[in-house]
XYZ file of C-alpha atoms in Angstrom:
385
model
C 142.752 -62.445 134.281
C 143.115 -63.561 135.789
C 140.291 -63.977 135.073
C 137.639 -65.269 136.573
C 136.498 -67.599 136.863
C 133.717 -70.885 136.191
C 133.828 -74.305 135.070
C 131.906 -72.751 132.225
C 133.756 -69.145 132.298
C 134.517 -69.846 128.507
C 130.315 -69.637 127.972
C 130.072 -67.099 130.427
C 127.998 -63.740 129.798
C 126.955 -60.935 131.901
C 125.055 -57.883 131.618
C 125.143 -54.025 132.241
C 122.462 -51.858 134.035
C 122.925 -48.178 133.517
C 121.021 -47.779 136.276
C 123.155 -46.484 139.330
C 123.461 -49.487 141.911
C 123.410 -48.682 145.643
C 125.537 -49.841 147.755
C 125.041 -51.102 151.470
C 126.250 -48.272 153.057
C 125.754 -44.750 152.564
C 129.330 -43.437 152.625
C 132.256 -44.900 150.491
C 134.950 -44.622 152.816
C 135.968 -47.517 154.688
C 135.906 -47.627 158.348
C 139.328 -47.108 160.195
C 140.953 -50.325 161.223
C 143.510 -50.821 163.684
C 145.590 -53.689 161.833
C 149.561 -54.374 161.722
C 152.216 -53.133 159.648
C 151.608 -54.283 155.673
C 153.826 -52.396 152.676
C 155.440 -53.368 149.482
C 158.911 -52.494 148.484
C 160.493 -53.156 145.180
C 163.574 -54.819 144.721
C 165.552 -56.054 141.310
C 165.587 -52.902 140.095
C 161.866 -52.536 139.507
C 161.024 -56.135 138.747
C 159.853 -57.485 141.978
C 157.661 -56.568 144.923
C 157.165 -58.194 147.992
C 153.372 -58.610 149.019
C 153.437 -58.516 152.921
C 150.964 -58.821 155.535
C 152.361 -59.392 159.200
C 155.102 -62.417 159.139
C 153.280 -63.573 155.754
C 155.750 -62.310 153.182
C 155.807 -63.043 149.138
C 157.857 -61.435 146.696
C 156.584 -61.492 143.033
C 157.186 -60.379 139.613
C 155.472 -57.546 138.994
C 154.164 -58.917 135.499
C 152.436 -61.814 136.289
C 152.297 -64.559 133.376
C 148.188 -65.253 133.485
C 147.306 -68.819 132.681
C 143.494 -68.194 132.047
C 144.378 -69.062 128.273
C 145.385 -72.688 128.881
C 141.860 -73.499 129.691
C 140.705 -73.753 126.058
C 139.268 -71.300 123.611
C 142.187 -69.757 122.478
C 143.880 -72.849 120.865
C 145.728 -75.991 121.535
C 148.183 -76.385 123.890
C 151.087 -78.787 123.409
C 152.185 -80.019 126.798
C 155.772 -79.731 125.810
C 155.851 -76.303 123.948
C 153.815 -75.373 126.717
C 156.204 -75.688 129.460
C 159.209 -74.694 127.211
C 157.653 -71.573 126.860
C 157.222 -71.148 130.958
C 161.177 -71.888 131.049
C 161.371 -69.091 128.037
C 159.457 -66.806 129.920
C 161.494 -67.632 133.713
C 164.475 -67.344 131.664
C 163.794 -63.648 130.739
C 162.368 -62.939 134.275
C 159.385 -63.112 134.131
C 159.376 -65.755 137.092
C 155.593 -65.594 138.268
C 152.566 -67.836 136.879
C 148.995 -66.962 138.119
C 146.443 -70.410 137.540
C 143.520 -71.604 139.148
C 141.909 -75.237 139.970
C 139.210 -74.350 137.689
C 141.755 -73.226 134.526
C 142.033 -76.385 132.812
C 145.426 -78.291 132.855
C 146.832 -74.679 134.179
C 148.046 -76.655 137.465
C 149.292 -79.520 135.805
C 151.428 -77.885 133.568
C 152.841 -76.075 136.611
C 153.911 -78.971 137.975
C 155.748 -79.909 134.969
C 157.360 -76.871 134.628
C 158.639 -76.616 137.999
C 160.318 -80.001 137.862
C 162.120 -79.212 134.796
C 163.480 -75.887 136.595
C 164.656 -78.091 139.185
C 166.231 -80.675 136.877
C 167.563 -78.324 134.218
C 168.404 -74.651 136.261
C 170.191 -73.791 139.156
C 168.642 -73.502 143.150
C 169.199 -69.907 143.037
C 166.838 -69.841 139.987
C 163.953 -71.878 141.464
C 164.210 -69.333 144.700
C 162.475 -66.713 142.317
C 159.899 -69.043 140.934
C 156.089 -68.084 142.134
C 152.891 -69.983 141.415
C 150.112 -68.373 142.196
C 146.815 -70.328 142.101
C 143.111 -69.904 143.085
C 140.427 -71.944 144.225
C 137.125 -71.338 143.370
C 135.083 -73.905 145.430
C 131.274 -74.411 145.058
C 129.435 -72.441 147.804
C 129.213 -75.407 149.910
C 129.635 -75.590 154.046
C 133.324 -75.364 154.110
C 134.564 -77.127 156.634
C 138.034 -77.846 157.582
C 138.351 -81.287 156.024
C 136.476 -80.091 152.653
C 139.336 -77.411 152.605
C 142.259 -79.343 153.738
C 141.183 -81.693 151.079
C 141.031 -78.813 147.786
C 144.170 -77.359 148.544
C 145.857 -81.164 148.681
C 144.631 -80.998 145.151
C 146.287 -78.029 143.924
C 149.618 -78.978 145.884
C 149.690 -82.634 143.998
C 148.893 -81.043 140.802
C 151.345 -78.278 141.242
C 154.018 -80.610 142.487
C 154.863 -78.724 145.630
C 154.593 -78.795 149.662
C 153.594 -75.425 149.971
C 151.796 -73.178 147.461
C 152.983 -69.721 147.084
C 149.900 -67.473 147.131
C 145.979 -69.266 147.468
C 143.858 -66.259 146.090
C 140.235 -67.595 147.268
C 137.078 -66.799 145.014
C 133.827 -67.098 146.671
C 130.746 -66.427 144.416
C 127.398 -65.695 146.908
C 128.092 -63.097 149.519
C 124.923 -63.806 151.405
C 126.702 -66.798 152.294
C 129.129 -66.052 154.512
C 131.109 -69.413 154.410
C 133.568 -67.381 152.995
C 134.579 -66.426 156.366
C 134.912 -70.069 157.543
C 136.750 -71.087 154.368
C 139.887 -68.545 154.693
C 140.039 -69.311 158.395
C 140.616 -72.959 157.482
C 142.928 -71.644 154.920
C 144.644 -69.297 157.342
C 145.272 -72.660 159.409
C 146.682 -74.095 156.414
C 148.804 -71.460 156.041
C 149.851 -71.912 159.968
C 150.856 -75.748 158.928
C 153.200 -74.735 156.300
C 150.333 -75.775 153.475
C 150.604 -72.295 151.954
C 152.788 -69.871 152.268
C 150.674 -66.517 151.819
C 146.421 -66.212 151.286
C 145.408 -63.675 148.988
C 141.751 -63.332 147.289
C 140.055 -62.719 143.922
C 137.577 -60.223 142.867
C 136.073 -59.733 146.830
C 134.855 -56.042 146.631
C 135.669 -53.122 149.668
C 132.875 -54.138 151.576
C 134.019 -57.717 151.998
C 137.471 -56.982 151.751
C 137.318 -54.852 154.743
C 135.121 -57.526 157.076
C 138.031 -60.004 156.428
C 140.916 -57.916 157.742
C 138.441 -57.099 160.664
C 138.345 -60.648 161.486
C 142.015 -60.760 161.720
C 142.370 -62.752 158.247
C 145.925 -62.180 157.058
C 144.979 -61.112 153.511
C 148.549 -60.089 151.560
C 146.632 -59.204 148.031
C 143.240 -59.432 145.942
C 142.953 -59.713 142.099
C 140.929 -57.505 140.557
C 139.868 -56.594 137.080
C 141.995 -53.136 136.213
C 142.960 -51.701 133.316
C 142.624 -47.677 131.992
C 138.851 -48.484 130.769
C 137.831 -49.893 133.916
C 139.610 -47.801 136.894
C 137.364 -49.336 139.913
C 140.334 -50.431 141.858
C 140.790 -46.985 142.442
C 137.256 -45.295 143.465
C 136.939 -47.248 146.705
C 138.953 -50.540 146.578
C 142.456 -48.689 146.518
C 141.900 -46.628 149.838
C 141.234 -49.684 151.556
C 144.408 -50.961 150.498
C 146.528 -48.103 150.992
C 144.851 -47.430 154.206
C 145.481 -51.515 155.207
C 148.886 -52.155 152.899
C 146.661 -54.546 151.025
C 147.904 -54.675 147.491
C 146.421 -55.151 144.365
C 147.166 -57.184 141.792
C 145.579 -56.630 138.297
C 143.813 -58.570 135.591
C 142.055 -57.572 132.356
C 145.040 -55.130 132.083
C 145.263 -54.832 128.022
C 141.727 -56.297 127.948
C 142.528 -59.473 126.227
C 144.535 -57.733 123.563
C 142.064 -54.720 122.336
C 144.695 -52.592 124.207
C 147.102 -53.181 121.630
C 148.039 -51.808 117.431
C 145.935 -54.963 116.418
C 142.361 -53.126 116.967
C 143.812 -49.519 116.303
C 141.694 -47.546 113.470
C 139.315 -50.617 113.524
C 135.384 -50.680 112.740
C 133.585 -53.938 114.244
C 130.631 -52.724 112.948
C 131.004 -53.800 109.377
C 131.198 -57.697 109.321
C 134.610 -59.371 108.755
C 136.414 -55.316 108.030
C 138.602 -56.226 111.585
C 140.394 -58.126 113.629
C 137.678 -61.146 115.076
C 136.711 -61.383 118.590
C 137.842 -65.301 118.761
C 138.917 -65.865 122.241
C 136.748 -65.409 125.442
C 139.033 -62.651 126.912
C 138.265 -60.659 123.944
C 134.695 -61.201 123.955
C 134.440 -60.425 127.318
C 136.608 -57.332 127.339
C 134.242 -55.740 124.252
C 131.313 -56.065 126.500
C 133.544 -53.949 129.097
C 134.090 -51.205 126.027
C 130.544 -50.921 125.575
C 129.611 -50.446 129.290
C 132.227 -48.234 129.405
C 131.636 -45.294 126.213
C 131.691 -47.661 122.745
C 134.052 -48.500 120.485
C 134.539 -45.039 118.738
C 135.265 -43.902 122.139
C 137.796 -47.012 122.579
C 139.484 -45.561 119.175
C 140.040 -42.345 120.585
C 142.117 -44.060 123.674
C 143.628 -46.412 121.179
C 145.036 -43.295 119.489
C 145.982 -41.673 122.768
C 148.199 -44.997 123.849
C 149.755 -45.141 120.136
C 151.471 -41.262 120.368
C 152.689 -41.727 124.131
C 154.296 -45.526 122.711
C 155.491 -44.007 119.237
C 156.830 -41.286 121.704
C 158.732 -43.921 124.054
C 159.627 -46.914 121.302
C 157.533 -49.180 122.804
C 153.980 -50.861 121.773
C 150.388 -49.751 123.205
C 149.893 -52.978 125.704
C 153.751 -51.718 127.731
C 151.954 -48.631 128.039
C 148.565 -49.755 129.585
C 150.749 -52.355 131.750
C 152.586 -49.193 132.775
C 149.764 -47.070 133.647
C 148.171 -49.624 136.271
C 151.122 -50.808 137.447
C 151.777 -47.246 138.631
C 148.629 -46.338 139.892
C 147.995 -46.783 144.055
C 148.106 -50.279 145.766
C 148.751 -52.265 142.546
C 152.008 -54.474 143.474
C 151.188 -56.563 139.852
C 149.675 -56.427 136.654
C 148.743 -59.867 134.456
C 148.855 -60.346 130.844
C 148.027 -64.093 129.650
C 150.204 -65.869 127.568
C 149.262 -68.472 124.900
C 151.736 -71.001 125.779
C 153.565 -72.462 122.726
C 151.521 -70.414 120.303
C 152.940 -66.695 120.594
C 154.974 -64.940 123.007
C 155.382 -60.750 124.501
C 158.332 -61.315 126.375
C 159.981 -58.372 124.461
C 156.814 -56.178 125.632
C 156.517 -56.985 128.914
C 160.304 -56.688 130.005
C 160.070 -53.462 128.161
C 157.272 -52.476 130.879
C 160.288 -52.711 133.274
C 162.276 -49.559 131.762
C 159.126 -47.259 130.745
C 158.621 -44.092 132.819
C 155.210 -42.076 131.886
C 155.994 -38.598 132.243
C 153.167 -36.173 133.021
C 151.876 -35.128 129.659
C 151.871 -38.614 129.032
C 149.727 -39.382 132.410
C 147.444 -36.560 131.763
C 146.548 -37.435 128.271
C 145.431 -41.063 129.161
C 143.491 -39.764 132.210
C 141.942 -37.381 130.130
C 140.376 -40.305 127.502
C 139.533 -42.225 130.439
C 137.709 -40.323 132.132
C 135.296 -39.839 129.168
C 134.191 -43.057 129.867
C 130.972 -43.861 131.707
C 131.432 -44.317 135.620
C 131.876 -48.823 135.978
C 131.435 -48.237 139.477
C 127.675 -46.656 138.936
C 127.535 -48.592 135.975
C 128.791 -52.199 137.388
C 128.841 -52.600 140.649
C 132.156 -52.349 142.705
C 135.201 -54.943 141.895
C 133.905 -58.543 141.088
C 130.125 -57.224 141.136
C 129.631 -58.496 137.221
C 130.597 -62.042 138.657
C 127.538 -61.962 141.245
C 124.810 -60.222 139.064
């Protein structure tokens, strides 16, 4: 997911309270706003969307290639089987890389990549190419020079005049030099710098006092996936009401949402599949917050006889599931460039149609699970606990 997000994220650890937080305001609905025409449309026969706020317009793949796992932890990376596997992947079209400043060499290898599609594919193939990057900045006074002079960064890094989509992270809400550092970014933006601004794990509340200061916001990333349905308790009103879209992380968890961890018991030592990556690590803590890993079986289960039922594999189906639920424009599944590859999977994602036994029978597991809003906080909240 993209994840999220530290210089130490591969260390990082957080911690549930199951006692019910309290938000700020006493009702859950967002205010009205009175803000410009935003939608989505899909295009490509299902494989695109266009992320749109005002004259700031972006079209996507809606499976996003995640490069949280080039940032060490889940193996080496060759530079050069790295970036023939980003041609592998454009190839099949899957066109659209989310990185951050903050993911390791994630930038660098963009830049690499997107010079080879210029050397070695046609224009008409580089006009589909996306990068989408983040920057996670200390919470420092941001002023215009200190952001003028981060986003040079990723540009040089990246190889490229203008960056696609800057999704902005911002850690301490008490600060609110968030405010300051999109509307340097929106003047960016203005100056041909960046070509949409988007945002990362900002909950409703925060979400809504940016698009009331007339901050052209086109998407946020959000942790999502059918064990932790957040997005779309308070987060996806705001977006539907707004035509803010969505696009998802954390979507197969890291790979529990999948045949490897199916009729598995990680309670007796070395009978399973290990937890050796930070994405799976962090997505067990998410199972149990959410009901425990006899509880995760049961879903397990649930996904395997609706993807026996459709000939595909359990991850297509929980990729399906969020990509058709409200205000999500993309899901994210990270790929281990050079080292393994779901190409197969994820184009199959494009053809699947979830019928409504199908729906029913996954909403029915999921919502045996504990309440992550009461339990967590709203989207991004176990990033500021």
């Amino acid at each position: 997911m993209a994840e999220l997000l530290h210089h130490s994220l591969s260390k990082f650890t957080f911690t549930f309270n199951s006692t019910i937080t309290k938000t700020k305001r006493d009702s859950t609905r967002p205010r009205k706003l009175n803000l410009g025409p935003v939608r989505c449309v899909l295009s490509e026969e299902n494989l695109r969307t266009v992320v749109k706020n005002g004259k700031d317009s972006l079209d996507i793949c809606r499976v996003v290639n995640g490069m949280w796992q080039t940032s060490g932890g889940w193996g080496r990376i060759d530079q050069d089987n790295a970036t023939d596997a980003m041609l592998k992947y454009a190839d099949a079209g899957l066109t659209t890389f989310d990185m951050a400043d903050i993911y390791g060499p994630a930038e660098d290898l963009y830049g690499i990549f997107i010079n080879r599609v210029r050397r070695e594919r046609p224009p008409e193939f580089l006009e589909k190419i996306r990068g989408l990057t983040k920057w996670v900045p200390p919470p420092v006074k941001m002023t215009s020079s200190y952001v003028r002079e981060s986003i040079n960064v990723s540009r040089k890094r990246m190889d490229v005049a203008s960056l696609d989509m800057l999704q902005f992270h911002w850690w301490d809400y008490s600060n609110t030099g968030y405010l300051d550092a999109l509307k340097h970014l929106t003047d960016l933006k203005e100056e041909g710098k960046i070509k949409t601004v988007a945002l990362t794990n900002f909950d409703t509340e925060r979400l809504q006092i940016i698009l009331e200061n007339k901050i052209p916001i086109v998407s946020n990333q959000v942790q999502h996936s059918i064990v932790d349905m957040r997005p779309q308790q308070k987060m996806a009103e705001l977006c539907q009401l707004t035509g803010v879209k969505l696009i998802t992380y954390g979507t197969v968890m890291g790979g529990l949402l999948s045949e490897k961890f199916l009729d598995t018991n990680l309670s007796i030592p070395f009978a399973g599949p290990s937890l050796n990556t930070p994405s799976l690590q962090k997505y067990k803590r998410m199972v149990d917050a959410w009901g425990g890993w006899s509880q995760f079986q049961v879903l397990l289960q649930t996904l395997k006889k609706v993807a026996s039922k459709h000939g595909v594999s359990i991850p297509t189906v929980a990729v399906k599931y969020i990509l058709d639920q409200p205000a999500v424009a993309g899901s994210m599944i990270g790929v281990r460039l050079g080292l393994s590859d779901h190409i197969q999977e994820s184009n199959a994602v494009f053809s699947l149609v979830l019928d409504n036994d199908d729906v029913n029978s996954i909403q029915e597991i999921s919502k045996k699970g504990k309440d992550l809003l009461r339990v967590i906080g709203d989207c991004g909240d176990e990033y500021r606990r």
